[in-house]
mmCIF file of C-alpha atoms and ligand atoms in Angstrom:
data_model
loop_
_atom_site.group_PDB
_atom_site.id
_atom_site.type_symbol
_atom_site.label_atom_id
_atom_site.label_comp_id
_atom_site.label_asym_id
_atom_site.label_seq_id
_atom_site.Cartn_x
_atom_site.Cartn_y
_atom_site.Cartn_z
ATOM 1 C CA MET A 5 116.958 94.122 96.476
ATOM 2 C CA ARG A 6 118.820 97.394 96.954
ATOM 3 C CA LEU A 7 116.986 100.295 95.361
ATOM 4 C CA VAL A 8 118.779 103.576 94.803
ATOM 5 C CA THR A 9 118.265 106.960 93.262
ATOM 6 C CA TYR A 10 121.243 107.948 91.167
ATOM 7 C CA ALA A 11 122.443 110.907 89.116
ATOM 8 C CA ALA A 12 124.326 110.463 85.852
ATOM 9 C CA ARG A 13 124.667 112.618 82.752
ATOM 10 C CA GLY A 14 122.377 115.244 84.202
ATOM 11 C CA GLN A 15 119.504 112.873 84.942
ATOM 12 C CA ILE A 16 118.124 111.654 88.268
ATOM 13 C CA ARG A 17 116.666 108.159 88.028
ATOM 14 C CA ALA A 18 115.709 105.060 90.023
ATOM 15 C CA GLY A 19 118.027 102.073 89.947
ATOM 16 C CA ALA A 20 119.041 98.924 91.759
ATOM 17 C CA LEU A 21 122.475 97.872 92.975
ATOM 18 C CA GLU A 22 123.600 94.577 91.465
ATOM 19 C CA GLY A 23 127.178 93.679 92.337
ATOM 20 C CA ASP A 24 129.383 96.496 91.081
ATOM 21 C CA TRP A 25 126.603 97.784 88.823
ATOM 22 C CA VAL A 26 123.710 100.188 89.072
ATOM 23 C CA VAL A 27 120.846 98.913 86.919
ATOM 24 C CA ASP A 28 118.498 101.593 85.554
ATOM 25 C CA LEU A 29 115.108 100.107 86.360
ATOM 26 C CA GLY A 30 113.016 102.062 83.854
ATOM 27 C CA ARG A 31 115.262 101.283 80.912
ATOM 28 C CA ALA A 32 116.052 97.700 81.932
ATOM 29 C CA SER A 33 112.381 96.864 82.456
ATOM 30 C CA ARG A 34 111.716 97.863 78.841
ATOM 31 C CA LEU A 35 113.954 94.994 77.743
ATOM 32 C CA ARG A 36 111.847 92.474 79.588
ATOM 33 C CA GLU A 37 109.208 90.254 78.102
ATOM 34 C CA ALA A 38 107.883 89.082 81.461
ATOM 35 C CA ARG A 39 105.975 92.183 82.558
ATOM 36 C CA ALA A 40 102.701 90.312 82.277
ATOM 37 C CA SER A 41 103.965 87.634 84.654
ATOM 38 C CA VAL A 42 103.887 90.112 87.540
ATOM 39 C CA GLY A 43 100.646 91.731 86.430
ATOM 40 C CA TRP A 44 102.318 94.941 85.264
ATOM 41 C CA ARG A 45 100.109 96.852 82.827
ATOM 42 C CA GLY A 46 102.447 99.705 81.904
ATOM 43 C CA ALA A 47 105.163 99.747 79.287
ATOM 44 C CA ALA A 48 108.059 100.002 81.709
ATOM 45 C CA LEU A 49 108.901 100.888 85.291
ATOM 46 C CA PRO A 50 108.812 104.600 86.181
ATOM 47 C CA SER A 51 112.112 106.472 86.123
ATOM 48 C CA SER A 52 111.756 108.018 89.605
ATOM 49 C CA MET A 53 111.729 106.318 93.006
ATOM 50 C CA SER A 54 108.625 108.187 94.157
ATOM 51 C CA ARG A 55 106.601 106.934 91.198
ATOM 52 C CA LEU A 56 108.111 103.458 91.522
ATOM 53 C CA LEU A 57 106.959 103.271 95.153
ATOM 54 C CA ALA A 58 103.554 104.740 94.257
ATOM 55 C CA ASN A 59 103.049 101.769 91.923
ATOM 56 C CA GLY A 60 103.225 99.434 94.897
ATOM 57 C CA ASP A 61 104.031 95.755 95.181
ATOM 58 C CA GLY A 62 103.665 95.135 91.418
ATOM 59 C CA ALA A 63 106.436 97.598 90.641
ATOM 60 C CA ILE A 64 108.715 96.119 93.320
ATOM 61 C CA ALA A 65 108.088 92.633 91.912
ATOM 62 C CA LEU A 66 108.863 93.776 88.373
ATOM 63 C CA ALA A 67 111.999 95.550 89.569
ATOM 64 C CA ARG A 68 113.158 92.338 91.226
ATOM 65 C CA GLU A 69 112.494 90.293 88.054
ATOM 66 C CA THR A 70 114.250 92.906 85.952
ATOM 67 C CA VAL A 71 117.384 92.842 88.100
ATOM 68 C CA ALA A 72 117.426 89.030 88.147
ATOM 69 C CA ALA A 73 117.009 88.881 84.370
ATOM 70 C CA ILE A 74 119.821 91.305 83.614
ATOM 71 C CA GLY A 75 122.305 89.588 85.962
ATOM 72 C CA PRO A 76 123.738 87.131 83.392
ATOM 73 C CA ALA A 77 124.274 89.902 80.837
ATOM 74 C CA LEU A 78 126.228 91.976 83.399
ATOM 75 C CA ALA A 79 128.525 88.998 83.995
ATOM 76 C CA ASP A 80 129.442 88.959 80.281
ATOM 77 C CA PRO A 81 131.880 91.840 79.561
ATOM 78 C CA ALA A 82 130.748 92.378 75.963
ATOM 79 C CA ARG A 83 127.040 92.424 76.766
ATOM 80 C CA ALA A 84 127.671 94.537 79.863
ATOM 81 C CA GLU A 85 129.454 97.131 77.734
ATOM 82 C CA THR A 86 126.444 97.344 75.403
ATOM 83 C CA LEU A 87 124.143 97.862 78.391
ATOM 84 C CA ARG A 88 126.515 100.524 79.688
ATOM 85 C CA GLN A 89 126.493 102.420 76.403
ATOM 86 C CA ASP A 90 122.691 102.357 76.385
ATOM 87 C CA GLY A 91 122.485 103.759 79.921
ATOM 88 C CA ILE A 92 120.792 100.575 81.126
ATOM 89 C CA ALA A 93 123.560 99.662 83.553
ATOM 90 C CA TRP A 94 126.295 101.843 85.008
ATOM 91 C CA ALA A 95 129.511 100.999 86.746
ATOM 92 C CA ARG A 96 129.089 101.980 90.375
ATOM 93 C CA GLY A 97 131.769 104.657 90.118
ATOM 94 C CA GLU A 98 130.104 106.350 87.129
ATOM 95 C CA VAL A 99 127.085 107.529 89.059
ATOM 96 C CA ARG A 100 126.441 109.658 92.110
ATOM 97 C CA LEU A 101 123.971 108.239 94.604
ATOM 98 C CA LEU A 102 121.294 110.511 96.035
ATOM 99 C CA PRO A 103 118.995 109.834 99.001
ATOM 100 C CA PRO A 104 117.055 106.743 97.837
ATOM 101 C CA VAL A 105 113.836 108.771 98.145
ATOM 102 C CA PRO A 106 115.074 112.287 97.259
ATOM 103 C CA THR A 107 111.876 114.188 98.121
ATOM 104 C CA PRO A 108 109.748 112.194 100.552
ATOM 105 C CA PRO A 109 106.196 113.508 101.041
ATOM 106 C CA LYS A 110 106.818 113.365 104.810
ATOM 107 C CA ILE A 111 109.858 112.822 107.008
ATOM 108 C CA ILE A 112 108.613 111.870 110.463
ATOM 109 C CA CYS A 113 111.302 111.609 113.113
ATOM 110 C CA VAL A 114 111.014 110.076 116.555
ATOM 111 C CA GLY A 115 112.824 111.577 119.539
ATOM 112 C CA ARG A 116 114.153 109.633 122.551
ATOM 113 C CA ASN A 117 113.105 106.177 121.317
ATOM 114 C CA TYR A 118 115.880 104.402 123.241
ATOM 115 C CA ALA A 119 115.735 104.585 127.054
ATOM 116 C CA GLU A 120 119.492 105.087 127.526
ATOM 117 C CA HIS A 121 119.483 107.966 125.054
ATOM 118 C CA ALA A 122 116.579 109.627 126.867
ATOM 119 C CA ARG A 123 118.467 109.298 130.174
ATOM 120 C CA GLU A 124 121.771 110.609 128.798
ATOM 121 C CA GLY A 125 119.836 113.747 127.819
ATOM 122 C CA GLY A 126 118.414 114.084 131.326
ATOM 123 C CA ALA A 127 114.898 112.960 130.357
ATOM 124 C CA ALA A 128 112.775 110.036 131.472
ATOM 125 C CA PRO A 129 111.993 107.465 128.764
ATOM 126 C CA PRO A 130 108.788 108.732 127.102
ATOM 127 C CA GLU A 131 105.447 106.987 127.549
ATOM 128 C CA ILE A 132 104.156 108.191 124.215
ATOM 129 C CA PRO A 133 106.231 108.745 121.051
ATOM 130 C CA ILE A 134 107.780 112.180 120.570
ATOM 131 C CA TYR A 135 107.485 113.182 116.914
ATOM 132 C CA PHE A 136 109.096 115.999 114.985
ATOM 133 C CA GLY A 137 109.325 116.741 111.301
ATOM 134 C CA ARG A 138 112.032 117.312 108.775
ATOM 135 C CA PHE A 139 111.658 118.795 105.320
ATOM 136 C CA PRO A 140 113.185 117.251 102.171
ATOM 137 C CA HIS A 141 115.675 120.121 101.774
ATOM 138 C CA SER A 142 117.398 118.846 104.918
ATOM 139 C CA LEU A 143 118.385 115.506 103.339
ATOM 140 C CA LEU A 144 121.953 114.835 102.197
ATOM 141 C CA ALA A 145 123.157 112.266 99.670
ATOM 142 C CA PRO A 146 125.027 109.180 100.912
ATOM 143 C CA GLY A 147 128.774 109.737 100.750
ATOM 144 C CA ALA A 148 128.368 113.462 100.140
ATOM 145 C CA PRO A 149 130.301 115.881 102.352
ATOM 146 C CA TYR A 150 128.401 117.493 105.185
ATOM 147 C CA VAL A 151 129.290 121.188 105.322
ATOM 148 C CA LEU A 152 129.434 122.496 108.890
ATOM 149 C CA PRO A 153 127.126 125.497 109.393
ATOM 150 C CA ARG A 154 128.667 128.863 110.251
ATOM 151 C CA ALA A 155 125.911 129.535 112.796
ATOM 152 C CA SER A 156 126.833 126.812 115.292
ATOM 153 C CA THR A 157 129.697 124.859 116.830
ATOM 154 C CA GLN A 158 127.375 122.282 118.463
ATOM 155 C CA VAL A 159 126.883 119.857 115.598
ATOM 156 C CA ASP A 160 126.019 116.309 116.663
ATOM 157 C CA PHE A 161 125.521 112.907 115.022
ATOM 158 C CA GLU A 162 122.588 110.486 115.472
ATOM 159 C CA GLY A 163 122.632 107.117 113.677
ATOM 160 C CA GLU A 164 119.139 105.744 113.076
ATOM 161 C CA LEU A 165 117.126 103.070 111.299
ATOM 162 C CA ALA A 166 114.845 104.711 108.713
ATOM 163 C CA VAL A 167 111.637 103.105 107.468
ATOM 164 C CA VAL A 168 110.394 103.779 103.923
ATOM 165 C CA ILE A 169 106.635 103.470 103.504
ATOM 166 C CA GLY A 170 105.457 101.543 100.440
ATOM 167 C CA ARG A 171 101.696 101.389 100.860
ATOM 168 C CA THR A 172 99.139 104.043 101.774
ATOM 169 C CA GLY A 173 97.837 103.589 105.290
ATOM 170 C CA HIS A 174 95.377 105.295 107.608
ATOM 171 C CA GLN A 175 94.520 103.828 111.028
ATOM 172 C CA VAL A 176 96.797 100.904 110.368
ATOM 173 C CA ASP A 177 96.510 97.860 112.627
ATOM 174 C CA GLU A 178 99.804 97.315 114.478
ATOM 175 C CA ALA A 179 99.701 93.573 113.668
ATOM 176 C CA ARG A 180 99.686 94.378 109.944
ATOM 177 C CA ALA A 181 101.763 97.554 110.035
ATOM 178 C CA LEU A 182 104.902 96.078 108.458
ATOM 179 C CA GLU A 183 102.864 95.301 105.306
ATOM 180 C CA HIS A 184 103.012 99.059 104.712
ATOM 181 C CA VAL A 185 106.824 99.116 104.621
ATOM 182 C CA ALA A 186 108.668 99.106 101.270
ATOM 183 C CA GLY A 187 112.028 98.720 102.975
ATOM 184 C CA TYR A 188 114.645 100.232 105.218
ATOM 185 C CA THR A 189 117.641 102.501 104.977
ATOM 186 C CA ILE A 190 120.078 104.377 107.209
ATOM 187 C CA PHE A 191 119.661 107.919 108.496
ATOM 188 C CA ASN A 192 122.079 110.240 110.266
ATOM 189 C CA ASP A 193 119.904 112.805 112.049
ATOM 190 C CA ILE A 194 122.646 115.439 112.311
ATOM 191 C CA SER A 195 121.441 117.837 114.976
ATOM 192 C CA ILE A 196 122.443 121.432 115.627
ATOM 193 C CA ARG A 197 122.024 121.262 119.395
ATOM 194 C CA ASP A 198 122.104 124.928 120.374
ATOM 195 C CA PHE A 199 119.403 125.726 117.795
ATOM 196 C CA GLN A 200 117.446 122.587 118.733
ATOM 197 C CA ARG A 201 117.279 123.744 122.361
ATOM 198 C CA ARG A 202 116.630 127.446 121.916
ATOM 199 C CA THR A 203 112.893 126.774 122.228
ATOM 200 C CA SER A 204 110.690 123.819 123.151
ATOM 201 C CA GLN A 205 110.246 123.009 119.438
ATOM 202 C CA TRP A 206 113.214 121.128 117.974
ATOM 203 C CA MET A 207 112.319 121.891 114.368
ATOM 204 C CA ILE A 208 114.970 124.461 113.427
ATOM 205 C CA GLY A 209 117.907 122.554 114.917
ATOM 206 C CA LYS A 210 116.826 119.464 112.985
ATOM 207 C CA ASN A 211 116.315 121.184 109.640
ATOM 208 C CA PHE A 212 119.548 122.901 108.706
ATOM 209 C CA ASP A 213 120.283 122.607 104.983
ATOM 210 C CA ARG A 214 121.566 119.183 103.892
ATOM 211 C CA SER A 215 122.004 117.968 107.478
ATOM 212 C CA GLY A 216 120.353 114.547 107.144
ATOM 213 C CA PRO A 217 122.370 111.912 105.254
ATOM 214 C CA LEU A 218 120.017 109.150 104.027
ATOM 215 C CA GLY A 219 120.972 105.933 102.250
ATOM 216 C CA PRO A 220 122.877 104.424 100.583
ATOM 217 C CA ALA A 221 120.077 102.097 99.411
ATOM 218 C CA LEU A 222 116.466 101.314 100.186
ATOM 219 C CA VAL A 223 116.748 97.616 101.115
ATOM 220 C CA THR A 224 113.467 95.824 100.510
ATOM 221 C CA CYS A 225 111.653 93.916 103.264
ATOM 222 C CA ASP A 226 112.508 90.448 101.921
ATOM 223 C CA GLU A 227 116.087 91.110 103.085
ATOM 224 C CA ILE A 228 115.024 92.611 106.448
ATOM 225 C CA PRO A 229 112.221 90.402 107.766
ATOM 226 C CA ASP A 230 112.414 91.803 111.325
ATOM 227 C CA PRO A 231 113.392 95.464 111.827
ATOM 228 C CA GLN A 232 113.733 94.871 115.584
ATOM 229 C CA ARG A 233 116.686 92.498 115.138
ATOM 230 C CA LEU A 234 119.289 94.875 113.735
ATOM 231 C CA THR A 235 122.442 96.371 115.195
ATOM 232 C CA VAL A 236 123.037 100.096 114.741
ATOM 233 C CA THR A 237 126.610 101.339 115.115
ATOM 234 C CA VAL A 238 128.120 104.784 114.662
ATOM 235 C CA ASP A 239 131.826 105.472 114.324
ATOM 236 C CA VAL A 240 133.221 109.006 114.217
ATOM 237 C CA SER A 241 136.708 109.140 112.705
ATOM 238 C CA GLY A 242 137.266 105.507 113.610
ATOM 239 C CA GLU A 243 136.018 105.706 117.213
ATOM 240 C CA ARG A 244 132.911 103.724 118.161
ATOM 241 C CA MET A 245 130.330 106.161 119.552
ATOM 242 C CA GLN A 246 126.995 104.367 119.385
ATOM 243 C CA GLU A 247 126.049 100.686 119.333
ATOM 244 C CA ALA A 248 122.597 99.276 120.038
ATOM 245 C CA ASP A 249 120.180 96.573 119.033
ATOM 246 C CA THR A 250 116.925 97.814 117.521
ATOM 247 C CA ARG A 251 115.001 95.473 119.833
ATOM 248 C CA THR A 252 115.749 97.997 122.584
ATOM 249 C CA MET A 253 113.628 100.670 120.894
ATOM 250 C CA ILE A 254 110.871 101.848 123.241
ATOM 251 C CA PHE A 255 108.343 102.029 120.385
ATOM 252 C CA SER A 256 108.751 99.431 117.624
ATOM 253 C CA VAL A 257 108.488 100.185 113.915
ATOM 254 C CA ALA A 258 105.056 98.505 113.807
ATOM 255 C CA TYR A 259 103.852 100.501 116.825
ATOM 256 C CA LEU A 260 105.059 103.785 115.328
ATOM 257 C CA ILE A 261 103.292 103.124 112.005
ATOM 258 C CA ALA A 262 100.053 102.257 113.807
ATOM 259 C CA ASP A 263 100.332 105.228 116.162
ATOM 260 C CA VAL A 264 101.200 107.929 113.645
ATOM 261 C CA SER A 265 98.601 106.681 111.149
ATOM 262 C CA ARG A 266 95.872 107.339 113.703
ATOM 263 C CA ALA A 267 96.541 110.986 112.947
ATOM 264 C CA LEU A 268 97.703 111.163 109.370
ATOM 265 C CA THR A 269 97.696 109.081 106.223
ATOM 266 C CA LEU A 270 101.036 107.486 105.437
ATOM 267 C CA GLU A 271 101.896 107.501 101.739
ATOM 268 C CA PRO A 272 104.464 105.695 99.592
ATOM 269 C CA GLY A 273 107.843 107.377 99.977
ATOM 270 C CA ASP A 274 107.201 108.698 103.484
ATOM 271 C CA ILE A 275 110.146 108.214 105.835
ATOM 272 C CA ILE A 276 109.975 107.386 109.532
ATOM 273 C CA ALA A 277 113.310 107.902 111.312
ATOM 274 C CA THR A 278 113.075 105.716 114.399
ATOM 275 C CA GLY A 279 115.339 107.585 116.819
ATOM 276 C CA THR A 280 118.934 107.252 117.928
ATOM 277 C CA PRO A 281 120.481 105.154 120.700
ATOM 278 C CA SER A 282 122.785 106.502 123.428
ATOM 279 C CA GLY A 283 126.315 107.701 122.810
ATOM 280 C CA VAL A 284 125.698 110.948 120.934
ATOM 281 C CA GLY A 285 128.219 113.771 121.128
ATOM 282 C CA PHE A 286 126.443 116.190 123.478
ATOM 283 C CA ALA A 287 126.179 113.589 126.257
ATOM 284 C CA ARG A 288 129.931 112.929 126.366
ATOM 285 C CA THR A 289 132.448 114.528 128.730
ATOM 286 C CA PRO A 290 133.720 116.660 127.182
ATOM 287 C CA PRO A 291 131.091 116.887 124.413
ATOM 288 C CA ARG A 292 132.217 115.429 121.094
ATOM 289 C CA TRP A 293 130.983 117.886 118.476
ATOM 290 C CA LEU A 294 131.606 117.156 114.810
ATOM 291 C CA ARG A 295 134.548 119.020 113.287
ATOM 292 C CA ALA A 296 136.083 119.420 109.852
ATOM 293 C CA GLY A 297 137.969 116.297 108.818
ATOM 294 C CA ASP A 298 135.704 113.879 110.712
ATOM 295 C CA VAL A 299 134.110 110.952 108.923
ATOM 296 C CA VAL A 300 130.826 109.649 110.350
ATOM 297 C CA ARG A 301 129.979 106.033 109.509
ATOM 298 C CA VAL A 302 126.556 104.717 110.437
ATOM 299 C CA SER A 303 126.167 100.986 109.914
ATOM 300 C CA ILE A 304 123.063 98.815 110.302
ATOM 301 C CA THR A 305 122.845 95.045 109.835
ATOM 302 C CA GLY A 306 121.944 94.261 106.236
ATOM 303 C CA LEU A 307 121.722 97.924 105.204
ATOM 304 C CA ASP A 308 125.401 98.579 104.489
ATOM 305 C CA VAL A 309 127.138 101.752 105.666
ATOM 306 C CA LEU A 310 126.174 105.425 105.398
ATOM 307 C CA GLU A 311 129.395 107.403 105.318
ATOM 308 C CA THR A 312 129.580 111.178 105.653
ATOM 309 C CA PRO A 313 132.798 113.214 105.577
ATOM 310 C CA VAL A 314 132.538 116.475 107.509
ATOM 311 C CA VAL A 315 134.011 119.635 105.961
ATOM 312 C CA ALA A 316 134.381 123.256 107.022
ATOM 313 C CA ALA A 317 131.964 125.927 105.839
HETATM 314 ZN ZN1 ZN B 411 117.140 111.589 115.831
#
């Protein structure tokens, strides 16, 4: 299942992609008689992704049943039009997608999690994970233009697998860590290198406004059984820049969840960005900084494509 957050007619709501449609989960679940079959006690699914995730596996199960149940109606043009008029289903082009989790409680990023990327930056592969944080204001909607900042000309791309937490966890056992994952999505950790390197703390160069495209959808774990068997590719204006298999991560998704949860409690909606492979712009000769007119496409097996056009300030 492909969960999204979408904006339409001035509202921001949780939905699911179904073919060319976006199904509004809150409204569609109200049509369903089978809520009891998944043990759901409420009247309908919540309208926001954060509350949907906070309701755990039961909400995901009901969302899946809701999407399956509405499928036949969407295939019938007359019934689909009725659903469209009621705001229960939207044609894909009628809505604007937002980051699937628009305001995550935490965005935990991992630096240098691929050995070749560490080396291209002149660093040894780390023996313990390097973490840094982003704030929600730094996220950017999938497909939305990234506006180059006036303060820098050293703007770089970083395609990454992002993990969305679905279950609260503290001191999580690595062997059971993936049970805490709601699903996966794509992240482009756009980095303002000169600001990132002004001091030993990377925070400011990683937190420029709307510099972190996330999406397009949160793909649930049933579709991604093993996050270490995915291929990440990044193309900038049609040229392949990065390509790696997630099995070459130094620290696996399960390890990162176990490690970080020794320190802090992971909550539904938290994001872990797992680091970028080699091939980023700063390490090229000459450096390949992003410029107006570029289009950055980050693709990951099973997660679709996160596309970001780059525009001038
Ligand atoms: Zn990164």
